[in-house]
Amino acid sequence: MAFKNIREFIKTVEKTGDCIQINREVDWDQELGAIGRRVCEMSGPALFFNKIKDYSDEHRVFSGSLGTYRRIAIALGMPPDSSVREIFTEYDRRNQHPIKPVIVKEGPCKENIITGDEVDLYRFPAPMIHTGDGGRYLGTWAITVCKDPDSDWTNWGMYRFMVYNRRHLTGQPRLNSQLGLILHNKYISKNEPMPIALVLGAEPITTFVASASYRKGVSEVDQAGALRQEPVELIKCETNDLLVPATAEIVIEGEVLPDRVGEEGPFGEYPGYRTEGINMGVTWRVKAITHRNSPILSMIALGVPPDANSVATPIASSLAVRDHLKRHGCPVIDVYSPPHAVLHTAIVSVTKGGRETADKILD
């Protein structure tokens, strides 16, 4: 049975020994990120920080939710000691049967509604994750929601966003990303703002799906329903028509401005250093924030694998590569992209080897 929210998941992984609570005060400025990064590198447990410097005890941070295969198995409702092959097989089986979401009128994410001049992104303990980062980051492990205005396709993705000031975020979604394509082709080309929502602290499988690779036009929320084996509950935003997970901890609503840019970065990346400096990124203005009482901010301390990004994300990508090769007549049995490869390497198992097979796969 699927978890209703991230709080249920936290309680479960605490019981299995896959999460620990940290009750000593931790500084949002680099200390929180450093602890999370070190624990990831040791393949340690998820971390639930209960006391953040400069913030009341009502603000918590959950780091590294799906940083091990054990926690992915738990999120899927499987035994914690399930093998990697069993996890891939079950993911693949469920993924074939999308389940549509249900729309609700009330949800925990609406317990607090902040609009207008009361909006202030600094009310949440967004961390300065690495030394040398350009600022405090949200969206390191969250769902970014946008919609194609010319169809019924709503896209979920995972894109980092930096807190620019109390009412603005900046980011650099790649032009060839699905969010980038919708933004540039459907909004900026018409000089129109694009409605957007950032969802933090959603039930773990819904966030997991946002990090996965699906074809253009595929509804990630339907695939989340498939993996959960029950529909995701969605609720309408306050200031636009986007639908977001009703049991999420924090929802930030806004619009990407077609005629504004803002500094974003640098940011510590998976190679273990900053791959880019300061760039001019898209800017979006926050129009509303809704959140649960005592909200939990979800994050990962991105860096040298393993972490949730490098462990969870390759599952969907490996299966997508396998299916692509099969469609092109390659004698493929399975494909596996190991966490430490960060999608740069795929190990391909075939029924027949040799130069001809190798050339066909590389094509």
One Martini backbone bead per residue (centre of mass of N, CA, C, O) as a GRO file, in nm:
protein
  363
    1MET     BB    1   0.097   0.035   0.021
    2ALA     BB    2   0.082   0.358  -0.005
    3PHE     BB    3   0.198   0.653   0.074
    4LYS     BB    4   0.048   0.952   0.163
    5ASN     BB    5   0.326   1.065   0.285
    6ILE     BB    6   0.631   1.164   0.413
    7ARG     BB    7   0.569   1.096   0.712
    8GLU     BB    8   0.520   0.796   0.681
    9PHE     BB    9   0.796   0.731   0.565
   10ILE     BB   10   0.972   0.827   0.799
   11LYS     BB   11   0.861   0.630   1.010
   12THR     BB   12   0.945   0.373   0.860
   13VAL     BB   13   1.261   0.429   0.828
   14GLU     BB   14   1.307   0.441   1.130
   15LYS     BB   15   1.224   0.144   1.197
   16THR     BB   16   1.448   0.020   0.982
   17GLY     BB   17   1.715   0.219   1.003
   18ASP     BB   18   1.692   0.452   0.743
   19CYS     BB   19   1.661   0.677   0.978
   20ILE     BB   20   1.759   0.986   1.135
   21GLN     BB   21   1.753   1.196   1.405
   22ILE     BB   22   1.827   1.553   1.444
   23ASN     BB   23   1.836   1.762   1.748
   24ARG     BB   24   2.055   1.933   1.682
   25GLU     BB   25   2.180   2.213   1.586
   26VAL     BB   26   2.170   2.331   1.242
   27ASP     BB   27   2.320   2.484   0.982
   28TRP     BB   28   2.216   2.604   0.673
   29ASP     BB   29   2.521   2.700   0.639
   30GLN     BB   30   2.669   2.404   0.513
   31GLU     BB   31   2.624   2.197   0.742
   32LEU     BB   32   2.384   2.042   0.633
   33GLY     BB   33   2.522   1.962   0.366
   34ALA     BB   34   2.774   1.818   0.484
   35ILE     BB   35   2.626   1.595   0.630
   36GLY     BB   36   2.466   1.484   0.390
   37ARG     BB   37   2.714   1.420   0.211
   38ARG     BB   38   2.868   1.223   0.397
   39VAL     BB   39   2.640   1.015   0.425
   40CYS     BB   40   2.618   0.945   0.128
   41GLU     BB   41   2.918   0.843   0.092
   42MET     BB   42   2.835   0.607   0.320
   43SER     BB   43   2.547   0.496   0.276
   44GLY     BB   44   2.348   0.619   0.459
   45PRO     BB   45   2.101   0.761   0.608
   46ALA     BB   46   1.852   0.935   0.648
   47LEU     BB   47   1.769   1.285   0.731
   48PHE     BB   48   1.623   1.446   1.031
   49PHE     BB   49   1.585   1.782   1.081
   50ASN     BB   50   1.470   1.966   1.384
   51LYS     BB   51   1.714   2.197   1.400
   52ILE     BB   52   1.737   2.526   1.274
   53LYS     BB   53   1.904   2.786   1.225
   54ASP     BB   54   1.685   3.068   1.264
   55TYR     BB   55   1.460   2.851   1.344
   56SER     BB   56   1.199   2.699   1.423
   57ASP     BB   57   1.073   2.383   1.521
   58GLU     BB   58   0.863   2.385   1.269
   59HIS     BB   59   1.130   2.346   1.101
   60ARG     BB   60   1.216   2.097   0.860
   61VAL     BB   61   1.460   1.846   0.733
   62PHE     BB   62   1.484   1.623   0.447
   63SER     BB   63   1.751   1.392   0.366
   64GLY     BB   64   1.786   1.136   0.140
   65SER     BB   65   1.534   0.946   0.082
   66LEU     BB   66   1.668   0.781  -0.203
   67GLY     BB   67   1.993   0.686  -0.142
   68THR     BB   68   1.884   0.385  -0.149
   69TYR     BB   69   1.757   0.079  -0.227
   70ARG     BB   70   1.607   0.036   0.034
   71ARG     BB   71   1.429   0.299   0.015
   72ILE     BB   72   1.300   0.231  -0.252
   73ALA     BB   73   1.162  -0.027  -0.163
   74ILE     BB   74   0.990   0.102   0.058
   75ALA     BB   75   0.841   0.308  -0.126
   76LEU     BB   76   0.720   0.048  -0.295
   77GLY     BB   77   0.650  -0.184  -0.073
   78MET     BB   78   0.907  -0.340  -0.022
   79PRO     BB   79   1.148  -0.509   0.082
   80PRO     BB   80   1.445  -0.381   0.193
   81ASP     BB   81   1.618  -0.650   0.073
   82SER     BB   82   1.589  -0.602  -0.206
   83SER     BB   83   1.696  -0.637  -0.505
   84VAL     BB   84   1.784  -0.473  -0.778
   85ARG     BB   85   1.631  -0.655  -0.975
   86GLU     BB   86   1.359  -0.648  -0.825
   87ILE     BB   87   1.317  -0.344  -0.850
   88PHE     BB   88   1.326  -0.321  -1.158
   89THR     BB   89   1.099  -0.526  -1.218
   90GLU     BB   90   0.873  -0.382  -1.057
   91TYR     BB   91   0.889  -0.113  -1.195
   92ASP     BB   92   0.829  -0.222  -1.480
   93ARG     BB   93   0.557  -0.349  -1.424
   94ARG     BB   94   0.406  -0.093  -1.317
   95ASN     BB   95   0.474   0.109  -1.559
   96GLN     BB   96   0.250  -0.030  -1.759
   97HIS     BB   97   0.012   0.099  -1.540
   98PRO     BB   98  -0.147   0.361  -1.548
   99ILE     BB   99  -0.273   0.614  -1.308
  100LYS     BB  100  -0.502   0.824  -1.246
  101PRO     BB  101  -0.586   1.093  -1.093
  102VAL     BB  102  -0.721   1.278  -0.821
  103ILE     BB  103  -0.951   1.531  -0.735
  104VAL     BB  104  -0.930   1.771  -0.478
  105LYS     BB  105  -1.041   2.028  -0.237
  106GLU     BB  106  -0.864   1.903  -0.004
  107GLY     BB  107  -0.548   1.969   0.182
  108PRO     BB  108  -0.260   1.989   0.369
  109CYS     BB  109  -0.118   2.215   0.182
  110LYS     BB  110  -0.363   2.431   0.296
  111GLU     BB  111  -0.313   2.518   0.598
  112ASN     BB  112  -0.129   2.741   0.452
  113ILE     BB  113  -0.178   3.081   0.318
  114ILE     BB  114   0.036   3.277   0.099
  115THR     BB  115   0.019   3.619  -0.006
  116GLY     BB  116   0.169   3.860  -0.151
  117ASP     BB  117   0.354   4.044   0.079
  118GLU     BB  118   0.392   3.770   0.257
  119VAL     BB  119   0.591   3.669   0.074
  120ASP     BB  120   0.870   3.441   0.188
  121LEU     BB  121   1.137   3.235   0.129
  122TYR     BB  122   1.288   3.276   0.420
  123ARG     BB  123   1.085   3.100   0.595
  124PHE     BB  124   1.274   2.882   0.478
  125PRO     BB  125   1.550   2.638   0.515
  126ALA     BB  126   1.731   2.704   0.284
  127PRO     BB  127   2.022   2.579   0.168
  128MET     BB  128   2.370   2.600   0.191
  129ILE     BB  129   2.538   2.341   0.065
  130HIS     BB  130   2.798   2.476  -0.062
  131THR     BB  131   3.093   2.586  -0.106
  132GLY     BB  132   3.034   2.850  -0.346
  133ASP     BB  133   2.763   2.900  -0.374
  134GLY     BB  134   2.530   3.140  -0.493
  135GLY     BB  135   2.315   3.005  -0.286
  136ARG     BB  136   2.003   2.919  -0.197
  137TYR     BB  137   1.834   2.598  -0.227
  138LEU     BB  138   1.578   2.480  -0.430
  139GLY     BB  139   1.491   2.172  -0.591
  140THR     BB  140   1.684   1.917  -0.538
  141TRP     BB  141   1.401   1.762  -0.414
  142ALA     BB  142   1.155   1.807  -0.649
  143ILE     BB  143   0.859   1.945  -0.801
  144THR     BB  144   0.806   2.054  -1.132
  145VAL     BB  145   0.529   2.246  -1.257
  146CYS     BB  146   0.386   2.223  -1.589
  147LYS     BB  147   0.213   2.348  -1.897
  148ASP     BB  148   0.063   2.282  -2.191
  149PRO     BB  149  -0.154   2.509  -2.351
  150ASP     BB  150  -0.222   2.299  -2.617
  151SER     BB  151  -0.281   2.081  -2.390
  152ASP     BB  152  -0.302   1.809  -2.135
  153TRP     BB  153   0.001   1.847  -2.063
  154THR     BB  154   0.171   1.761  -1.767
  155ASN     BB  155   0.480   1.851  -1.618
  156TRP     BB  156   0.734   1.667  -1.451
  157GLY     BB  157   1.022   1.786  -1.271
  158MET     BB  158   1.386   1.844  -1.204
  159TYR     BB  159   1.484   2.165  -1.068
  160ARG     BB  160   1.690   2.399  -0.986
  161PHE     BB  161   1.662   2.664  -0.727
  162MET     BB  162   1.732   2.998  -0.650
  163VAL     BB  163   1.746   3.232  -0.408
  164TYR     BB  164   1.722   3.570  -0.484
  165ASN     BB  165   1.467   3.647  -0.314
  166ARG     BB  166   1.171   3.664  -0.145
  167ARG     BB  167   1.012   3.653  -0.464
  168HIS     BB  168   1.262   3.499  -0.612
  169LEU     BB  169   1.366   3.276  -0.875
  170THR     BB  170   1.644   3.085  -1.008
  171GLY     BB  171   1.732   2.922  -1.329
  172GLN     BB  172   1.854   2.630  -1.565
  173PRO     BB  173   1.678   2.514  -1.788
  174ARG     BB  174   1.711   2.335  -2.040
  175LEU     BB  175   1.618   2.368  -2.364
  176ASN     BB  176   1.580   2.034  -2.396
  177SER     BB  177   1.387   2.035  -2.192
  178GLN     BB  178   1.063   2.020  -2.113
  179LEU     BB  179   1.045   2.291  -1.978
  180GLY     BB  180   1.209   2.449  -2.193
  181LEU     BB  181   1.020   2.396  -2.432
  182ILE     BB  182   0.765   2.520  -2.318
  183LEU     BB  183   0.874   2.798  -2.248
  184HIS     BB  184   0.993   2.884  -2.536
  185ASN     BB  185   0.752   2.788  -2.735
  186LYS     BB  186   0.481   2.896  -2.549
  187TYR     BB  187   0.588   3.182  -2.407
  188ILE     BB  188   0.836   3.352  -2.494
  189SER     BB  189   0.740   3.373  -2.796
  190LYS     BB  190   0.476   3.548  -2.661
  191ASN     BB  191   0.539   3.710  -2.402
  192GLU     BB  192   0.465   3.501  -2.163
  193PRO     BB  193   0.383   3.383  -1.872
  194MET     BB  194   0.466   3.092  -1.672
  195PRO     BB  195   0.323   2.867  -1.504
  196ILE     BB  196   0.428   2.758  -1.168
  197ALA     BB  197   0.550   2.478  -0.956
  198LEU     BB  198   0.681   2.397  -0.626
  199VAL     BB  199   0.739   2.072  -0.476
  200LEU     BB  200   0.768   1.993  -0.132
  201GLY     BB  201   0.736   1.702   0.036
  202ALA     BB  202   0.655   1.459  -0.110
  203GLU     BB  203   0.584   1.174  -0.181
  204PRO     BB  204   0.846   0.980  -0.287
  205ILE     BB  205   0.739   0.873  -0.567
  206THR     BB  206   0.661   1.145  -0.694
  207THR     BB  207   0.950   1.256  -0.689
  208PHE     BB  208   1.088   1.029  -0.840
  209VAL     BB  209   0.937   1.077  -1.113
  210ALA     BB  210   1.053   1.366  -1.166
  211SER     BB  211   1.355   1.237  -1.216
  212ALA     BB  212   1.263   1.097  -1.459
  213SER     BB  213   1.250   0.939  -1.787
  214TYR     BB  214   1.022   1.077  -2.019
  215ARG     BB  215   0.832   1.125  -2.263
  216LYS     BB  216   0.685   1.332  -2.448
  217GLY     BB  217   0.351   1.352  -2.302
  218VAL     BB  218   0.400   1.217  -2.044
  219SER     BB  219   0.243   1.142  -1.740
  220GLU     BB  220   0.382   1.141  -1.432
  221VAL     BB  221   0.131   1.101  -1.250
  222ASP     BB  222   0.051   0.830  -1.376
  223GLN     BB  223   0.321   0.687  -1.299
  224ALA     BB  224   0.290   0.723  -1.000
  225GLY     BB  225   0.038   0.552  -0.980
  226ALA     BB  226   0.171   0.294  -1.078
  227LEU     BB  227   0.388   0.270  -0.847
  228ARG     BB  228   0.170   0.295  -0.612
  229GLN     BB  229  -0.115   0.156  -0.697
  230GLU     BB  230  -0.234   0.454  -0.681
  231PRO     BB  231  -0.365   0.747  -0.674
  232VAL     BB  232  -0.306   1.076  -0.702
  233GLU     BB  233  -0.353   1.358  -0.514
  234LEU     BB  234  -0.504   1.655  -0.632
  235ILE     BB  235  -0.457   2.021  -0.633
  236LYS     BB  236  -0.530   2.342  -0.666
  237CYS     BB  237  -0.409   2.624  -0.707
  238GLU     BB  238  -0.440   2.964  -0.615
  239THR     BB  239  -0.299   3.127  -0.896
  240ASN     BB  240  -0.361   2.867  -1.070
  241ASP     BB  241  -0.427   2.558  -1.272
  242LEU     BB  242  -0.248   2.388  -1.124
  243LEU     BB  243  -0.159   2.057  -1.020
  244VAL     BB  244  -0.104   1.920  -0.689
  245PRO     BB  245  -0.001   1.761  -0.426
  246ALA     BB  246  -0.201   1.750  -0.138
  247THR     BB  247   0.040   1.620   0.072
  248ALA     BB  248   0.228   1.832   0.071
  249GLU     BB  249   0.431   2.058   0.238
  250ILE     BB  250   0.523   2.247  -0.018
  251VAL     BB  251   0.397   2.532  -0.218
  252ILE     BB  252   0.521   2.707  -0.504
  253GLU     BB  253   0.391   2.989  -0.665
  254GLY     BB  254   0.407   3.102  -1.019
  255GLU     BB  255   0.607   3.296  -1.269
  256VAL     BB  256   0.763   3.304  -1.562
  257LEU     BB  257   0.958   3.550  -1.699
  258PRO     BB  258   1.008   3.656  -2.035
  259ASP     BB  259   1.191   3.947  -1.952
  260ARG     BB  260   1.377   3.788  -1.737
  261VAL     BB  261   1.684   3.784  -1.552
  262GLY     BB  262   1.916   3.589  -1.338
  263GLU     BB  263   2.128   3.500  -1.116
  264GLU     BB  264   2.300   3.171  -1.131
  265GLY     BB  265   2.513   3.058  -0.929
  266PRO     BB  266   2.692   2.836  -0.836
  267PHE     BB  267   2.702   2.458  -0.827
  268GLY     BB  268   2.734   2.164  -0.681
  269GLU     BB  269   2.829   1.866  -0.834
  270TYR     BB  270   2.879   1.528  -0.908
  271PRO     BB  271   3.202   1.549  -0.959
  272GLY     BB  272   3.289   1.760  -0.700
  273TYR     BB  273   3.216   2.027  -0.859
  274ARG     BB  274   3.200   2.320  -1.036
  275THR     BB  275   3.091   2.342  -1.376
  276GLU     BB  276   2.989   2.638  -1.318
  277GLY     BB  277   2.911   2.951  -1.303
  278ILE     BB  278   2.776   3.238  -1.350
  279ASN     BB  279   2.440   3.278  -1.464
  280MET     BB  280   2.173   3.351  -1.672
  281GLY     BB  281   1.850   3.306  -1.565
  282VAL     BB  282   1.559   3.229  -1.496
  283THR     BB  283   1.263   3.408  -1.377
  284TRP     BB  284   1.056   3.379  -1.079
  285ARG     BB  285   0.749   3.473  -0.946
  286VAL     BB  286   0.606   3.478  -0.638
  287LYS     BB  287   0.251   3.446  -0.537
  288ALA     BB  288   0.257   3.171  -0.359
  289ILE     BB  289   0.217   2.991  -0.037
  290THR     BB  290   0.187   2.655   0.066
  291HIS     BB  291   0.137   2.477   0.391
  292ARG     BB  292   0.209   2.294   0.639
  293ASN     BB  293   0.231   2.218   0.939
  294SER     BB  294   0.535   2.182   1.007
  295PRO     BB  295   0.734   2.186   0.772
  296ILE     BB  296   0.899   1.983   0.516
  297LEU     BB  297   1.210   1.996   0.372
  298SER     BB  298   1.332   1.884   0.073
  299MET     BB  299   1.656   1.713   0.003
  300ILE     BB  300   1.986   1.726  -0.150
  301ALA     BB  301   2.345   1.654  -0.141
  302LEU     BB  302   2.506   1.717  -0.398
  303GLY     BB  303   2.744   1.476  -0.550
  304VAL     BB  304   2.926   1.232  -0.503
  305PRO     BB  305   2.860   0.931  -0.533
  306PRO     BB  306   2.599   0.859  -0.354
  307ASP     BB  307   2.251   0.943  -0.425
  308ALA     BB  308   1.937   1.001  -0.515
  309ASN     BB  309   2.010   1.077  -0.805
  310SER     BB  310   2.206   0.818  -0.870
  311VAL     BB  311   2.004   0.587  -0.777
  312ALA     BB  312   1.710   0.653  -0.891
  313THR     BB  313   1.722   0.771  -1.187
  314PRO     BB  314   1.848   0.512  -1.353
  315ILE     BB  315   1.606   0.326  -1.370
  316ALA     BB  316   1.443   0.458  -1.600
  317SER     BB  317   1.681   0.487  -1.799
  318SER     BB  318   1.752   0.189  -1.835
  319LEU     BB  319   1.472   0.105  -1.947
  320ALA     BB  320   1.472   0.302  -2.188
  321VAL     BB  321   1.719   0.185  -2.330
  322ARG     BB  322   1.619  -0.101  -2.362
  323ASP     BB  323   1.366  -0.032  -2.534
  324HIS     BB  324   1.514   0.111  -2.762
  325LEU     BB  325   1.690  -0.129  -2.853
  326LYS     BB  326   1.457  -0.323  -2.915
  327ARG     BB  327   1.319  -0.146  -3.137
  328HIS     BB  328   1.614  -0.180  -3.304
  329GLY     BB  329   1.694  -0.503  -3.282
  330CYS     BB  330   1.832  -0.565  -3.023
  331PRO     BB  331   1.974  -0.838  -2.819
  332VAL     BB  332   1.823  -0.758  -2.538
  333ILE     BB  333   1.790  -0.806  -2.188
  334ASP     BB  334   1.960  -0.570  -2.035
  335VAL     BB  335   1.991  -0.262  -1.829
  336TYR     BB  336   2.267  -0.087  -1.650
  337SER     BB  337   2.300   0.202  -1.435
  338PRO     BB  338   2.521   0.296  -1.227
  339PRO     BB  339   2.548   0.530  -0.987
  340HIS     BB  340   2.858   0.617  -1.048
  341ALA     BB  341   2.784   0.703  -1.358
  342VAL     BB  342   2.555   0.913  -1.400
  343LEU     BB  343   2.448   0.817  -1.703
  344HIS     BB  344   2.738   0.751  -1.865
  345THR     BB  345   2.664   0.438  -1.813
  346ALA     BB  346   2.590   0.125  -1.990
  347ILE     BB  347   2.491  -0.200  -1.917
  348VAL     BB  348   2.476  -0.460  -2.165
  349SER     BB  349   2.260  -0.728  -2.217
  350VAL     BB  350   2.297  -1.019  -2.431
  351THR     BB  351   2.237  -1.296  -2.651
  352LYS     BB  352   2.446  -1.158  -2.866
  353GLY     BB  353   2.752  -1.105  -2.972
  354GLY     BB  354   2.976  -0.890  -3.113
  355ARG     BB  355   3.027  -0.655  -3.354
  356GLU     BB  356   2.739  -0.622  -3.461
  357THR     BB  357   2.603  -0.565  -3.189
  358ALA     BB  358   2.775  -0.328  -3.100
  359ASP     BB  359   2.709  -0.142  -3.342
  360LYS     BB  360   2.402  -0.134  -3.296
  361ILE     BB  361   2.411  -0.006  -3.014
  362LEU     BB  362   2.587   0.252  -3.093
  363ASP     BB  363   2.367   0.358  -3.302
   0.00000   0.00000   0.00000
